[in-house]
Short mmCIF file of C-alpha atoms (C1' of nucleotides) in Angstrom, two decimals:
data_model
loop_
_atom_site.label_atom_id
_atom_site.label_comp_id
_atom_site.label_asym_id
_atom_site.label_seq_id
_atom_site.Cartn_x
_atom_site.Cartn_y
_atom_site.Cartn_z
CA MET A 38 7.50 1.54 9.42
CA ALA A 39 5.55 1.93 6.43
CA ILE A 40 7.80 0.98 2.76
CA LEU A 41 7.09 1.93 0.06
CA ARG A 42 4.81 -0.62 -1.60
CA PRO A 43 1.82 -0.77 -4.10
CA SER A 44 -1.71 -1.87 -3.39
CA ILE A 45 -3.29 -5.18 -3.95
CA THR A 46 -6.15 -6.60 -3.48
CA THR A 47 -8.20 -9.42 -4.49
CA GLY A 48 -11.38 -11.13 -3.57
CA PRO A 49 -12.35 -12.75 -0.17
CA ASP A 50 -9.58 -14.48 0.81
CA HIS A 51 -7.34 -15.46 -1.16
CA ASN A 52 -3.74 -16.71 -1.37
CA ILE A 53 -2.59 -19.39 -3.56
CA SER A 54 0.67 -20.09 -1.56
CA ASP A 55 1.28 -19.35 2.11
CA VAL A 56 3.93 -17.04 1.39
CA PRO A 57 1.80 -13.57 2.83
CA SER A 58 1.32 -10.92 0.46
CA VAL A 59 3.07 -8.13 1.78
CA VAL A 60 5.83 -10.40 1.28
CA ILE A 61 5.24 -10.75 -2.00
CA GLN A 62 4.78 -7.23 -2.55
CA ARG A 63 7.82 -6.65 -1.28
CA LEU A 64 10.39 -8.46 -3.45
CA PRO A 65 10.09 -6.00 -6.47
CA LEU A 66 11.74 -3.69 -4.36
CA TYR A 67 14.41 -6.34 -3.57
CA VAL A 68 14.83 -6.71 -7.32
CA ARG A 69 15.33 -3.20 -7.77
CA VAL A 70 17.89 -2.19 -5.12
CA LEU A 71 19.78 -5.40 -6.35
CA ALA A 72 20.11 -3.55 -9.59
CA TYR A 73 21.31 -0.36 -8.05
CA PHE A 74 23.95 -2.19 -6.26
CA GLU A 75 24.91 -4.50 -9.30
CA GLY A 76 25.60 -1.64 -11.66
CA ASN A 77 27.77 0.15 -8.76
CA GLU A 78 29.83 -3.07 -9.35
CA TYR A 79 28.89 -5.05 -6.39
CA GLU A 80 29.78 -8.57 -5.98
CA MET A 81 28.20 -9.42 -2.41
CA VAL A 82 25.51 -7.07 -0.21
CA SER A 83 24.55 -7.96 2.84
CA SER A 84 21.04 -7.76 4.26
CA GLU A 85 22.49 -4.13 6.72
CA GLN A 86 23.24 -3.25 3.05
CA LEU A 87 20.11 -3.55 1.55
CA ALA A 88 18.23 -2.01 4.09
CA GLY A 89 19.50 0.70 4.21
CA ARG A 90 18.57 1.79 1.30
CA LEU A 91 14.94 0.86 1.42
CA GLN A 92 14.87 2.53 5.00
CA MET A 93 13.55 -1.29 6.75
CA THR A 94 15.19 -4.23 9.13
CA PRO A 95 17.58 -6.60 7.70
CA ALA A 96 15.84 -9.25 9.97
CA GLN A 97 13.00 -8.75 7.62
CA ILE A 98 15.02 -8.70 4.50
CA ARG A 99 16.17 -12.14 5.91
CA LYS A 100 13.20 -13.52 7.26
CA ASP A 101 11.70 -12.31 3.66
CA LEU A 102 13.78 -14.40 2.05
CA SER A 103 13.75 -17.30 3.70
CA TYR A 104 9.74 -18.18 2.38
CA PHE A 105 12.09 -18.92 -0.80
CA GLY A 106 15.17 -21.04 0.08
CA LYS A 107 18.49 -19.85 1.81
CA PHE A 108 20.46 -17.21 -0.73
CA GLY A 109 23.29 -15.77 1.46
CA LYS A 110 26.16 -16.77 2.98
CA GLN A 111 27.06 -16.58 6.76
CA GLY A 112 30.14 -13.49 7.03
CA ARG A 113 29.95 -13.13 3.62
CA GLY A 114 25.91 -11.60 2.23
CA TYR A 115 23.86 -12.50 -0.43
CA ASN A 116 25.98 -12.45 -4.51
CA VAL A 117 24.01 -9.48 -5.93
CA LYS A 118 23.52 -11.11 -9.64
CA ARG A 119 22.53 -14.85 -7.89
CA LEU A 120 19.79 -13.14 -5.55
CA ALA A 121 18.51 -10.58 -8.36
CA ALA A 122 18.25 -14.04 -10.82
CA GLU A 123 16.86 -15.38 -8.08
CA LEU A 124 14.18 -13.40 -7.14
CA ARG A 125 13.06 -12.62 -10.56
CA ARG A 126 12.34 -16.28 -10.86
CA ILE A 127 10.09 -16.81 -8.38
CA LEU A 128 8.03 -13.62 -9.20
CA GLY A 129 8.03 -14.76 -12.93
CA LEU A 130 10.05 -11.99 -14.16
CA ASP A 131 12.22 -13.58 -16.32
CA ARG A 132 9.75 -14.12 -19.30
CA SER A 133 8.05 -11.30 -20.90
CA TRP A 134 4.52 -10.90 -20.03
CA ASN A 135 1.49 -9.38 -22.66
CA ALA A 136 -0.93 -7.00 -21.40
CA CYS A 137 -4.27 -4.48 -22.81
CA LEU A 138 -4.93 -1.30 -22.48
CA VAL A 139 -9.10 -0.34 -21.80
CA GLY A 140 -9.65 2.99 -22.04
CA VAL A 141 -7.58 5.29 -24.48
CA GLY A 142 -8.03 8.83 -23.53
CA ARG A 143 -5.86 11.19 -22.22
CA LEU A 144 -4.17 8.59 -19.49
CA GLY A 145 -4.21 6.10 -21.39
CA ARG A 146 -2.54 7.63 -23.67
CA ALA A 147 -0.14 8.27 -21.64
CA ILE A 148 -0.23 4.86 -20.14
CA ILE A 149 0.31 3.88 -23.51
CA SER A 150 3.51 5.53 -24.06
CA TYR A 151 4.93 5.35 -20.58
CA PRO A 152 8.84 3.62 -21.42
CA GLY A 153 8.77 1.98 -17.86
CA PHE A 154 6.93 -1.41 -18.57
CA GLN A 155 9.00 -2.61 -21.27
CA PRO A 156 12.30 -2.58 -20.09
CA GLU A 157 10.71 -4.67 -17.01
CA GLY A 158 8.67 -7.47 -18.99
CA PHE A 159 5.29 -5.94 -19.74
CA ARG A 160 4.19 -5.42 -22.98
CA VAL A 161 0.91 -3.58 -24.25
CA VAL A 162 -0.15 -5.37 -27.24
CA ALA A 163 -3.89 -3.76 -27.52
CA ALA A 164 -6.03 -1.33 -26.81
CA PHE A 165 -9.29 -1.03 -26.77
CA ASP A 166 -12.00 1.74 -25.88
CA ALA A 167 -16.03 2.11 -25.82
CA ASP A 168 -16.38 5.18 -27.58
CA SER A 169 -17.14 4.71 -31.86
CA ALA A 170 -15.15 7.38 -32.88
CA LEU A 171 -11.96 5.87 -31.65
CA ILE A 172 -11.94 2.91 -32.99
CA GLY A 173 -10.13 1.50 -36.01
CA SER A 174 -7.94 5.35 -34.83
CA GLU A 175 -3.87 4.67 -34.49
CA VAL A 176 -2.71 5.65 -30.95
CA GLY A 177 1.03 4.65 -30.12
CA GLU A 178 1.04 1.34 -32.94
CA LEU A 179 -1.09 -0.21 -31.60
CA LYS A 180 -4.58 0.16 -33.49
CA VAL A 181 -7.97 0.73 -31.19
CA ASP A 182 -10.31 -2.21 -31.35
CA PRO A 183 -13.21 -2.46 -29.48
CA LEU A 184 -14.88 -3.78 -25.96
CA GLY A 185 -16.69 -6.67 -27.30
CA ASP A 186 -13.24 -7.65 -29.06
CA ILE A 187 -11.42 -8.29 -25.52
CA PRO A 188 -11.94 -11.93 -25.70
CA VAL A 189 -10.80 -13.03 -28.85
CA LYS A 190 -7.69 -10.48 -28.50
CA VAL A 191 -7.36 -12.05 -24.96
CA ARG A 192 -7.34 -15.73 -26.38
CA ARG A 193 -4.94 -15.20 -29.43
CA LEU A 194 -2.19 -12.37 -27.77
CA ASN A 195 -1.86 -14.62 -24.33
CA ILE A 196 -2.62 -11.27 -22.79
CA ARG A 197 -2.92 -12.11 -19.09
CA ILE A 198 -2.83 -8.39 -17.41
CA GLY A 199 -5.94 -6.02 -17.66
CA ILE A 200 -4.97 -1.94 -17.71
CA VAL A 201 -7.62 -0.39 -16.86
CA ALA A 202 -8.12 4.01 -17.82
CA VAL A 203 -11.63 3.85 -18.08
CA PRO A 204 -13.57 6.72 -15.75
CA ALA A 205 -14.60 5.82 -12.96
CA GLN A 206 -18.76 5.09 -13.80
CA HIS A 207 -16.92 2.64 -15.96
CA ALA A 208 -14.26 0.75 -14.24
CA GLN A 209 -16.45 -2.31 -12.74
CA GLY A 210 -18.20 -3.40 -16.20
CA VAL A 211 -15.39 -2.82 -18.47
CA ILE A 212 -13.22 -4.96 -14.99
CA ASP A 213 -16.13 -7.66 -15.41
CA ARG A 214 -15.78 -7.86 -19.23
CA LEU A 215 -11.48 -8.53 -18.18
CA VAL A 216 -12.09 -11.23 -15.95
CA ASP A 217 -14.67 -12.65 -18.16
CA ALA A 218 -12.45 -13.03 -20.64
CA GLY A 219 -9.54 -14.86 -18.66
CA ILE A 220 -7.56 -11.83 -17.18
CA ARG A 221 -6.44 -12.79 -13.36
CA ALA A 222 -4.21 -9.55 -12.89
CA ILE A 223 -5.64 -5.37 -13.39
CA LEU A 224 -3.95 -2.98 -12.72
CA ASN A 225 -6.82 0.01 -12.19
CA TYR A 226 -5.80 3.14 -12.43
CA ALA A 227 -9.80 4.04 -11.95
CA PRO A 228 -10.67 5.43 -8.50
CA ILE A 229 -13.09 2.48 -7.22
CA ALA A 230 -12.49 -0.52 -5.37
CA ALA A 231 -13.06 -2.73 -7.70
CA GLN A 232 -15.38 -5.99 -6.86
CA VAL A 233 -13.66 -9.18 -8.18
CA PRO A 234 -13.65 -12.50 -7.71
CA PRO A 235 -10.82 -14.41 -5.20
CA ASN A 236 -8.47 -15.41 -7.97
CA VAL A 237 -8.17 -12.41 -9.55
CA ARG A 238 -5.27 -9.29 -8.13
CA VAL A 239 -6.33 -5.88 -8.40
CA ALA A 240 -3.35 -3.25 -8.42
CA ASN A 241 -4.80 0.35 -7.93
CA ILE A 242 -2.75 2.97 -8.98
CA ASP A 243 -4.63 6.15 -7.67
CA PRO A 244 -2.55 9.51 -7.01
CA VAL A 245 -4.70 11.59 -5.30
CA LEU A 246 -5.63 8.40 -1.95
CA GLY A 247 -2.00 9.27 -1.06
CA LEU A 248 -2.79 12.96 -2.08
CA GLN A 249 -5.98 12.96 0.83
CA SER A 250 -4.03 10.86 3.51
CA MET A 251 -0.96 13.14 3.85
CA THR A 252 -2.91 16.91 4.16
CA TYR A 253 -3.98 14.98 7.24
CA TYR A 254 -0.75 15.20 8.44
CA LEU A 255 -0.24 18.40 7.19
CA LYS A 256 -2.86 20.03 8.59
CA ASN A 257 -1.18 18.41 12.11
CA ALA A 258 2.27 18.94 11.20
CA ARG A 259 4.16 21.10 13.76
CA GLY A 260 6.91 22.28 11.57
CA MET B 837 -7.81 -9.18 3.14
CA ALA B 838 -5.44 -6.37 1.37
CA ILE B 839 -7.63 -3.02 0.90
CA LEU B 840 -7.41 -0.66 -1.98
CA ARG B 841 -5.13 2.26 0.00
CA PRO B 842 -1.79 4.11 -1.10
CA SER B 843 1.49 3.50 0.17
CA ILE B 844 2.52 6.21 2.37
CA THR B 845 6.50 6.19 3.76
CA THR B 846 8.21 9.11 6.34
CA GLY B 847 12.04 8.46 7.61
CA PRO B 848 12.28 6.21 10.98
CA ASP B 849 9.25 6.05 13.00
CA HIS B 850 7.30 8.99 13.40
CA ASN B 851 3.06 9.45 13.92
CA ILE B 852 1.92 12.68 15.14
CA SER B 853 -0.63 11.68 16.41
CA ASP B 854 -1.22 8.21 18.37
CA VAL B 855 -3.72 6.71 15.33
CA PRO B 856 -2.27 4.42 13.80
CA SER B 857 -1.06 5.95 9.46
CA VAL B 858 -3.15 2.30 8.59
CA VAL B 859 -6.10 4.07 9.76
CA ILE B 860 -4.88 7.74 8.31
CA GLN B 861 -5.11 5.32 5.11
CA ARG B 862 -8.12 4.64 4.59
CA LEU B 863 -9.85 7.81 5.52
CA PRO B 864 -9.94 8.79 2.19
CA LEU B 865 -12.12 5.80 0.84
CA TYR B 866 -14.57 6.24 3.49
CA VAL B 867 -15.20 10.06 2.23
CA ARG B 868 -15.05 8.47 -1.35
CA VAL B 869 -17.83 6.07 -0.80
CA LEU B 870 -19.62 8.44 1.04
CA ALA B 871 -19.71 10.77 -1.83
CA TYR B 872 -21.04 7.35 -4.76
CA PHE B 873 -23.95 6.82 -1.65
CA GLU B 874 -24.59 10.42 -1.21
CA GLY B 875 -24.75 11.09 -5.21
CA ASN B 876 -27.35 8.09 -4.85
CA GLU B 877 -29.88 9.72 -2.83
CA TYR B 878 -29.13 7.99 0.48
CA GLU B 879 -29.75 9.70 3.41
CA MET B 880 -28.06 7.32 5.72
CA VAL B 881 -25.96 4.23 5.37
CA SER B 882 -23.96 1.43 7.47
CA SER B 883 -20.91 0.54 8.66
CA GLU B 884 -22.62 -3.23 6.53
CA GLN B 885 -23.43 -1.06 3.45
CA LEU B 886 -19.75 1.40 3.80
CA ALA B 887 -17.98 -2.19 4.33
CA GLY B 888 -19.38 -3.92 1.95
CA ARG B 889 -18.86 -1.64 -1.34
CA LEU B 890 -14.78 -1.84 0.03
CA GLN B 891 -15.06 -5.26 0.82
CA MET B 892 -13.46 -5.03 4.45
CA THR B 893 -15.62 -5.28 7.45
CA PRO B 894 -18.44 -3.35 9.38
CA ALA B 895 -16.15 -3.57 11.94
CA GLN B 896 -13.11 -1.96 11.41
CA ILE B 897 -14.69 0.67 9.37
CA ARG B 898 -16.81 1.52 13.24
CA LYS B 899 -13.59 1.18 15.02
CA ASP B 900 -11.16 3.36 12.23
CA LEU B 901 -14.08 6.60 12.79
CA SER B 902 -14.13 5.60 16.29
CA TYR B 903 -10.65 7.03 16.62
CA PHE B 904 -12.06 10.77 15.65
CA GLY B 905 -15.54 10.88 17.63
CA LYS B 906 -18.70 9.27 17.19
CA PHE B 907 -20.61 10.08 14.52
CA GLY B 908 -23.36 6.74 14.38
CA LYS B 909 -27.06 6.58 15.70
CA GLN B 910 -27.27 3.17 16.97
CA GLY B 911 -29.85 1.54 14.59
CA ARG B 912 -29.95 3.97 11.98
CA GLY B 913 -26.16 4.04 10.58
CA TYR B 914 -24.39 7.18 9.73
CA ASN B 915 -25.52 10.53 8.28
CA VAL B 916 -23.93 10.46 5.15
CA LYS B 917 -23.38 13.98 4.55
CA ARG B 918 -22.15 14.60 8.28
CA LEU B 919 -19.93 11.85 8.19
CA ALA B 920 -18.21 13.07 4.36
CA ALA B 921 -18.57 16.30 6.09
CA GLU B 922 -16.15 15.39 9.56
CA LEU B 923 -13.89 12.92 7.49
CA ARG B 924 -13.08 15.35 4.66
CA ARG B 925 -12.66 18.09 7.87
CA ILE B 926 -10.59 15.79 9.71
CA LEU B 927 -8.56 15.15 6.82
CA GLY B 928 -8.24 18.65 5.48
CA LEU B 929 -9.97 18.28 2.64
CA ASP B 930 -11.97 21.48 3.43
CA ARG B 931 -10.19 23.64 2.24
CA SER B 932 -7.23 23.63 -0.69
CA TRP B 933 -4.00 22.50 -0.83
CA ASN B 934 -1.03 23.89 -3.81
CA ALA B 935 1.55 21.48 -5.29
CA CYS B 936 4.47 22.11 -7.55
CA LEU B 937 5.52 19.39 -9.95
CA VAL B 938 8.93 18.82 -10.66
CA GLY B 939 10.09 17.53 -13.81
CA VAL B 940 7.56 18.60 -17.10
CA GLY B 941 8.49 15.23 -19.41
CA ARG B 942 6.32 12.89 -20.52
CA LEU B 943 5.53 12.14 -17.12
CA GLY B 944 5.01 15.16 -16.19
CA ARG B 945 2.72 16.88 -18.55
CA ALA B 946 0.82 14.68 -18.11
CA ILE B 947 0.07 15.05 -14.32
CA ILE B 948 -0.61 18.28 -15.44
CA SER B 949 -3.05 18.04 -17.18
CA TYR B 950 -4.61 15.06 -15.44
CA PRO B 951 -8.02 16.14 -14.34
CA GLY B 952 -8.04 14.53 -11.28
CA PHE B 953 -6.57 16.53 -9.36
CA GLN B 954 -8.58 19.91 -9.55
CA PRO B 955 -12.09 18.42 -7.74
CA GLU B 956 -10.37 17.44 -4.96
CA GLY B 957 -8.52 20.63 -4.27
CA PHE B 958 -5.69 20.14 -5.06
CA ARG B 959 -4.25 22.35 -7.77
CA VAL B 960 -0.59 22.38 -9.33
CA VAL B 961 0.86 26.17 -9.18
CA ALA B 962 3.80 25.79 -10.23
CA ALA B 963 6.81 24.19 -12.70
CA PHE B 964 10.03 23.64 -12.04
CA ASP B 965 12.76 21.71 -14.41
CA ALA B 966 16.26 21.79 -14.54
CA ASP B 967 16.66 21.05 -18.46
CA SER B 968 17.20 24.88 -19.48
CA ALA B 969 15.34 24.39 -22.73
CA LEU B 970 12.35 24.34 -21.30
CA ILE B 971 12.61 26.41 -18.73
CA GLY B 972 10.53 29.56 -19.93
CA SER B 973 8.46 27.31 -21.87
CA GLU B 974 4.57 27.00 -21.00
CA VAL B 975 3.24 24.18 -19.59
CA GLY B 976 -0.37 23.85 -19.45
CA GLU B 977 -1.48 27.36 -17.98
CA LEU B 978 2.19 27.15 -16.41
CA LYS B 979 6.15 29.01 -16.81
CA VAL B 980 8.63 26.15 -16.32
CA ASP B 981 11.16 27.59 -13.81
CA PRO B 982 14.39 26.55 -12.92
CA LEU B 983 15.34 23.98 -9.98
CA GLY B 984 17.37 26.58 -8.16
CA ASP B 985 13.36 28.51 -7.79
CA ILE B 986 11.88 26.25 -6.18
CA PRO B 987 12.51 27.41 -2.13
CA VAL B 988 11.00 31.33 -3.41
CA LYS B 989 8.07 30.36 -4.99
CA VAL B 990 7.33 27.78 -2.44
CA ARG B 991 7.08 30.15 0.21
CA ARG B 992 5.51 32.73 -2.23
CA LEU B 993 2.72 30.78 -3.37
CA ASN B 994 2.20 28.70 0.11
CA ILE B 995 3.49 24.94 -1.98
CA ARG B 996 2.82 22.29 0.32
CA ILE B 997 3.46 19.46 -1.79
CA GLY B 998 5.56 18.48 -4.28
CA ILE B 999 4.87 16.16 -6.92
CA VAL B 1000 8.38 14.42 -7.95
CA ALA B 1001 8.30 13.24 -12.11
CA VAL B 1002 11.80 12.78 -12.22
CA PRO B 1003 14.06 10.12 -13.89
CA ALA B 1004 15.15 7.42 -11.16
CA GLN B 1005 19.05 9.13 -10.53
CA HIS B 1006 17.91 12.69 -10.52
CA ALA B 1007 14.89 12.08 -7.96
CA GLN B 1008 16.64 11.98 -4.84
CA GLY B 1009 18.14 15.53 -5.42
CA VAL B 1010 15.10 16.50 -6.45
CA ILE B 1011 13.39 15.38 -2.74
CA ASP B 1012 16.39 16.69 -0.95
CA ARG B 1013 15.70 20.07 -2.36
CA LEU B 1014 12.05 20.02 -1.68
CA VAL B 1015 12.18 19.41 1.72
CA ASP B 1016 14.62 21.94 2.06
CA ALA B 1017 12.02 24.41 0.49
CA GLY B 1018 10.07 23.49 3.65
CA ILE B 1019 7.92 21.02 1.69
CA ARG B 1020 6.48 17.83 3.95
CA ALA B 1021 4.81 15.79 1.89
CA ILE B 1022 5.86 14.77 -1.28
CA LEU B 1023 4.13 12.63 -4.62
CA ASN B 1024 6.76 10.25 -5.85
CA TYR B 1025 6.18 9.30 -9.33
CA ALA B 1026 10.18 8.13 -9.69
CA PRO B 1027 11.14 4.50 -8.97
CA ILE B 1028 13.03 4.89 -6.02
CA ALA B 1029 12.92 4.27 -2.01
CA ALA B 1030 13.15 8.21 -1.07
CA GLN B 1031 15.20 8.87 1.95
CA VAL B 1032 13.28 11.86 4.05
CA PRO B 1033 13.44 12.86 7.45
CA PRO B 1034 10.93 11.49 9.64
CA ASN B 1035 8.90 14.25 9.76
CA VAL B 1036 8.43 14.37 5.72
CA ARG B 1037 5.42 12.12 4.18
CA VAL B 1038 6.06 10.43 0.47
CA ALA B 1039 3.56 8.77 -1.32
CA ASN B 1040 4.64 6.47 -4.34
CA ILE B 1041 2.97 5.71 -7.13
CA ASP B 1042 4.56 3.09 -9.52
CA PRO B 1043 2.76 1.22 -11.79
CA VAL B 1044 5.68 -1.69 -12.30
CA LEU B 1045 6.02 -3.01 -8.11
CA GLY B 1046 2.36 -3.65 -8.62
CA LEU B 1047 2.61 -5.75 -12.30
CA GLN B 1048 5.70 -7.64 -10.65
CA SER B 1049 4.10 -8.73 -7.67
CA MET B 1050 1.46 -9.98 -9.75
CA THR B 1051 3.23 -12.00 -11.91
CA TYR B 1052 4.09 -13.72 -9.11
CA TYR B 1053 0.54 -15.17 -8.98
CA LEU B 1054 -0.58 -15.10 -12.21
CA LYS B 1055 3.13 -17.95 -12.66
CA ASN B 1056 1.63 -19.77 -9.52
CA ALA B 1057 -2.21 -19.70 -10.73
CA ARG B 1058 -4.06 -22.63 -10.78
CA GLY B 1059 -7.23 -21.48 -13.50
"C1'" DA C 649 -45.70 2.67 26.92
"C1'" DT C 650 -43.24 -0.91 26.10
"C1'" DA C 651 -41.10 -4.10 23.73
"C1'" DC C 652 -38.62 -4.76 19.26
"C1'" DG C 653 -35.37 -5.00 15.62
"C1'" DC C 654 -31.18 -2.88 13.79
"C1'" DT C 655 -27.03 -0.75 14.47
"C1'" DT C 656 -23.31 2.09 16.57
"C1'" DG C 657 -18.96 2.03 19.62
"C1'" DT C 658 -15.92 -0.66 21.64
"C1'" DG C 659 -12.88 -3.22 25.72
"C1'" DA C 660 -11.61 -8.51 25.11
"C1'" DT C 661 -9.07 -11.51 21.23
"C1'" DA C 662 -7.10 -13.34 17.70
"C1'" DT C 663 -4.47 -12.98 14.10
"C1'" DA C 664 -0.78 -11.32 11.29
"C1'" DA C 665 3.38 -9.10 10.72
"C1'" DA C 666 7.72 -7.21 12.58
"C1'" DT C 667 11.51 -7.78 15.51
"C1'" DC C 668 15.38 -9.76 18.51
"C1'" DA C 669 18.59 -13.27 19.56
"C1'" DC C 670 21.39 -16.25 19.12
"C1'" DG C 671 23.84 -21.07 17.10
"C1'" DG C 672 25.92 -21.74 12.99
"C1'" DC C 673 28.66 -21.41 9.63
"C1'" DC C 674 31.88 -18.59 6.63
"C1'" DG C 675 36.40 -17.11 5.04
"C1'" DG C 676 40.54 -14.92 6.09
"C1'" DC C 677 44.69 -14.83 9.40
"C1'" DG C 678 48.11 -15.39 12.43
"C1'" DC D 966 45.28 -25.43 12.16
"C1'" DG D 967 41.95 -22.66 14.62
"C1'" DC D 968 40.79 -19.10 16.34
"C1'" DC D 969 37.96 -14.61 14.89
"C1'" DG D 970 34.62 -10.78 13.35
"C1'" DG D 971 30.91 -11.39 10.35
"C1'" DC D 972 26.19 -12.00 8.72
"C1'" DC D 973 22.78 -15.79 7.77
"C1'" DG D 974 18.81 -18.21 8.95
"C1'" DT D 975 14.80 -18.90 11.80
"C1'" DG D 976 12.64 -19.98 16.40
"C1'" DA D 977 10.48 -17.00 19.92
"C1'" DT D 978 8.79 -12.65 21.02
"C1'" DT D 979 6.77 -8.59 21.13
"C1'" DT D 980 4.21 -5.36 18.15
"C1'" DA D 981 0.62 -3.63 15.40
"C1'" DT D 982 -3.72 -4.86 12.73
"C1'" DA D 983 -8.48 -6.93 12.46
"C1'" DT D 984 -12.08 -9.34 14.50
"C1'" DC D 985 -15.58 -10.50 17.91
"C1'" DA D 986 -19.20 -9.92 20.24
"C1'" DC D 987 -22.01 -7.23 23.60
"C1'" DA D 988 -24.00 -4.35 26.33
"C1'" DA D 989 -26.28 0.27 24.92
"C1'" DG D 990 -29.21 3.27 22.65
"C1'" DC D 991 -32.21 4.80 18.75
"C1'" DG D 992 -36.81 5.02 16.73
"C1'" DT D 993 -41.13 2.26 15.01
"C1'" DA D 994 -44.86 -0.64 15.93
"C1'" DT D 995 -47.66 -2.11 18.49
#
DNA sequence: ATACGCTTGTGATATAAATCACGGCCGGCG
DNA sequence: CGCCGGCCGTGATTTATATCACAAGCGTAT
């Protein structure tokens, strides 16, 4: 059974650790469900309880966790706070990360004002655009800079993540510039299959792809 | 190697046809790449060329296509127009689909004005919100209706797809109402693992999940 | 005509991922 | 203080997915 999970791409075969990337992609889900249980005053949870809320099997959760250590107690389950903290540490969510946005059109502006990044420790600290009419203008709290400033700003502001919100035909070029500037993680909203070196990760956000495969099932549904 | 692909969920084990859902989820990618080749005046393409642009192996593409028929010619490859048309037909993209939006906050408004759905045949034809202050107001070209109107509007406007853009704590409730109204495909922007019956598909859009797994690699990167 | 280079379609094979199933510990209870 | 219900951690197994590799067909060139 498929499970809620983002789509992450890299260049040709590349896994730093020996932990399957499909496991890494599930960890944030566990963090999120643990936050739910924490909010509901649970002290301990079993793999069964976690699995229930994610529609997966308890065994898979236990196996996933076992890649990183032994966090549970037999007969008792997992300490909610402890496991959440461990997973956050493993994922690097115990610190904050700076990102830059490329493309401040309609979509880019929506991304800048999206309130979901901040509380998770992601901060958009720079914005770039190719359109000279936009450069210098204020978007949110940010001044829009030209693409040429990417390398300098990335270095100066310790930006590790690039968010791409430009039209499809410009996306690959922008991604190349980000990679050249040392960016190794890209959140890509453009509808393209980006080509990147093996040590760069790309997470694609593409609502249309989701819709386009669901219509297959709608068309063939009985009832 | 992971590939650009949306995350689709259902209720407990449910596959209408015997075509693996991972294959279905790749078909829209093929459609998109074919559109690219069509735009560049190619008449024929090989599985190798398609694979190159998607960073996958030619064999996988051929095998995926073989679930649905024989569309190629040995020694020549695939006719771009023909294959694109076949895949669109298989996916049900040769018609248009009506969707409704639930939640017309900041995110919902961005979705309504997102220009990427229309050209692919997806039309947002109704908008709902729980906030009585918003009901009756105009958003885009749509009047905002109360949640109670969902069943009637879904039937009357032949809405097959629900787009959920409400805060996490209300998302499951909204999804339940959509399912009750007969919706079988949901595009979910809320950060939850929705619980739905087996015959309902959910495509999740969640930029934070993508970021949260990339930080693992950033943290552990060498160079 | 026939030979050749190219590329499909697909069984067979290899790899990856998920699940099973059980030994072992935990803590509570009698 | 020993027994018991519960649940973890994990090797073994099953299932799913991807790749290989090759016979067969197409079109061109000679």
